[in-house]
Amino acid sequence: MRIEDGVAKLEDLCIKVFASRRDTRIPSVFWIWKSIDSQERESYDMLGICYDNRPRLKCILMPESWMDSPYEKSVQEAVDTLLDNGIRGQSMRDGHNKIYKSFSDVIEGKEGRFHETLLGKRVDYSRRSVIVVGPSISSNRC
């Protein structure tokens, strides 16, 4: 934690805290700034940020039984659903129980350069060997 120098008024005080992605524990400023209570609770509740030396840190928006943070999303899962809905088993649905259309659903059965290059080149695996570009070979030599 770092406090900027040269602050004329206390209202202009800026505190920057850097947290790693693996360990989201950061020091609490509750002891020097009592009105931060609701902001720290909200960030704990919604983003999963834990505060060291923080008294009575409880969820205020989500139930205590909630395991994950609501805003903590899996990017890979979202991208997989966008490219091919149903790739993870059950298809994603909206609030009206309608299945989301993915890119592969939209271009299914279509031919042409757009279809071939959007989701990757089609490869015929019935042959004995498949040529794949290696890290030391440039793509124009393949």
Coordinates of C-alpha atoms in Angstrom, one line a residue:
M1 CA 0.0 0.0 0.0
R2 CA 1.3 3.5 -0.9
I3 CA 0.1 7.0 0.1
E4 CA 0.8 9.8 -2.4
D5 CA 3.0 12.7 -1.2
G6 CA 2.1 16.3 -1.5
V7 CA -1.6 16.1 -0.5
A8 CA -3.0 19.5 0.4
K9 CA -6.4 18.4 1.6
L10 CA -7.4 15.1 3.2
E11 CA -10.1 14.7 0.6
D12 CA -7.4 14.5 -2.2
L13 CA -5.7 11.6 -0.6
C14 CA -5.2 8.7 -3.0
I15 CA -4.4 5.2 -1.8
K16 CA -3.3 2.6 -4.4
V17 CA -3.3 -1.1 -3.5
F18 CA -2.1 -3.7 -6.0
A19 CA -3.3 -7.3 -5.6
S20 CA -2.2 -10.4 -7.4
R21 CA -4.6 -12.6 -9.2
R22 CA -3.7 -15.6 -7.1
D23 CA -3.9 -14.0 -3.7
T24 CA -6.7 -11.4 -3.5
R25 CA -5.9 -10.4 0.1
I26 CA -5.1 -6.7 0.5
P27 CA -4.7 -4.5 3.6
S28 CA -7.8 -2.9 4.9
V29 CA -8.1 0.9 5.4
F30 CA -11.0 0.5 7.7
W31 CA -8.9 1.6 10.7
I32 CA -8.0 5.0 9.2
W33 CA -11.1 5.6 7.2
K34 CA -14.3 4.3 9.0
S35 CA -16.7 5.3 6.1
I36 CA -15.0 2.7 3.8
D37 CA -17.0 0.0 5.5
S38 CA -19.7 -0.4 2.8
Q39 CA -17.2 -0.2 -0.1
E40 CA -15.0 -2.9 1.4
R41 CA -18.0 -5.2 2.1
E42 CA -19.3 -4.7 -1.4
S43 CA -15.9 -5.5 -3.0
Y44 CA -15.6 -8.6 -0.8
D45 CA -19.1 -9.6 -1.7
M46 CA -19.1 -9.0 -5.4
L47 CA -15.4 -9.4 -6.4
G48 CA -14.1 -11.8 -3.8
I49 CA -11.4 -9.3 -2.5
C50 CA -10.4 -10.3 1.1
Y51 CA -9.1 -7.7 3.5
D52 CA -6.5 -8.3 6.2
N53 CA -7.3 -7.2 9.7
R54 CA -10.9 -6.4 8.8
P55 CA -13.5 -6.9 11.5
R56 CA -17.0 -8.2 10.8
L57 CA -16.4 -8.8 7.1
K58 CA -19.6 -10.4 5.9
C59 CA -21.6 -10.5 2.7
I60 CA -24.2 -7.8 2.4
L61 CA -25.5 -8.4 -1.1
M62 CA -25.1 -12.2 -1.5
P63 CA -26.0 -15.0 0.9
E64 CA -23.1 -16.4 3.0
S65 CA -23.6 -19.8 1.3
W66 CA -22.7 -18.3 -2.1
M67 CA -19.3 -19.8 -3.0
D68 CA -18.1 -17.8 -6.0
S69 CA -18.1 -14.1 -6.7
P70 CA -20.9 -13.0 -9.0
Y71 CA -18.6 -10.8 -11.2
E72 CA -15.9 -13.4 -11.3
K73 CA -16.5 -15.0 -14.7
S74 CA -14.7 -17.7 -16.6
V75 CA -13.6 -16.1 -19.9
Q76 CA -12.8 -19.5 -21.5
E77 CA -16.3 -20.7 -20.8
A78 CA -17.8 -17.6 -22.3
V79 CA -15.6 -17.8 -25.5
D80 CA -16.4 -21.5 -25.9
T81 CA -20.1 -20.7 -25.7
L82 CA -19.8 -17.9 -28.2
L83 CA -17.9 -20.2 -30.7
D84 CA -19.9 -23.4 -30.1
N85 CA -22.8 -23.4 -27.7
G86 CA -23.1 -26.9 -26.1
I87 CA -19.4 -27.7 -26.3
R88 CA -19.4 -28.0 -22.5
G89 CA -22.4 -30.4 -22.4
Q90 CA -25.6 -28.5 -21.8
S91 CA -26.3 -25.5 -24.1
M92 CA -26.5 -22.0 -22.5
R93 CA -30.0 -20.5 -22.4
D94 CA -31.4 -17.0 -21.9
G95 CA -34.1 -15.9 -19.4
H96 CA -36.9 -17.2 -21.6
N97 CA -35.3 -20.7 -21.9
K98 CA -34.3 -20.0 -25.5
I99 CA -30.9 -21.5 -26.6
Y100 CA -28.2 -19.0 -27.5
K101 CA -27.0 -19.2 -31.1
S102 CA -23.3 -19.6 -31.5
F103 CA -21.0 -18.7 -34.4
S104 CA -20.9 -22.4 -35.5
D105 CA -24.7 -22.5 -35.5
V106 CA -25.0 -19.4 -37.6
I107 CA -22.6 -20.5 -40.3
E108 CA -23.5 -24.2 -40.3
G109 CA -23.8 -25.5 -43.8
K110 CA -22.4 -22.4 -45.4
E111 CA -19.3 -22.6 -47.7
G112 CA -16.7 -20.1 -48.7
R113 CA -13.7 -18.3 -47.4
F114 CA -15.5 -16.8 -44.4
H115 CA -16.7 -20.1 -43.1
E116 CA -13.3 -21.8 -43.6
T117 CA -11.3 -19.2 -41.9
L118 CA -13.6 -18.0 -39.0
L119 CA -13.4 -21.2 -36.9
G120 CA -10.1 -22.5 -38.3
K121 CA -9.1 -24.4 -41.4
R122 CA -10.9 -27.7 -42.0
V123 CA -8.5 -30.7 -41.8
D124 CA -9.2 -34.1 -43.3
Y125 CA -8.0 -36.5 -40.6
S126 CA -8.6 -39.6 -42.8
R127 CA -5.1 -39.1 -44.4
R128 CA -2.0 -40.7 -42.8
S129 CA -0.3 -37.4 -41.9
V130 CA -1.3 -33.9 -41.1
I131 CA 1.0 -30.9 -41.7
V132 CA 1.0 -28.5 -38.8
V133 CA 3.0 -25.2 -38.7
G134 CA 5.8 -25.6 -36.1
P135 CA 7.3 -22.8 -34.0
S136 CA 10.5 -22.7 -36.1
I137 CA 8.7 -22.8 -39.5
S138 CA 7.2 -19.7 -40.9
S139 CA 3.7 -20.0 -42.3
N140 CA 4.7 -19.2 -45.9
R141 CA 7.1 -22.2 -45.9
C142 CA 4.5 -24.7 -44.9

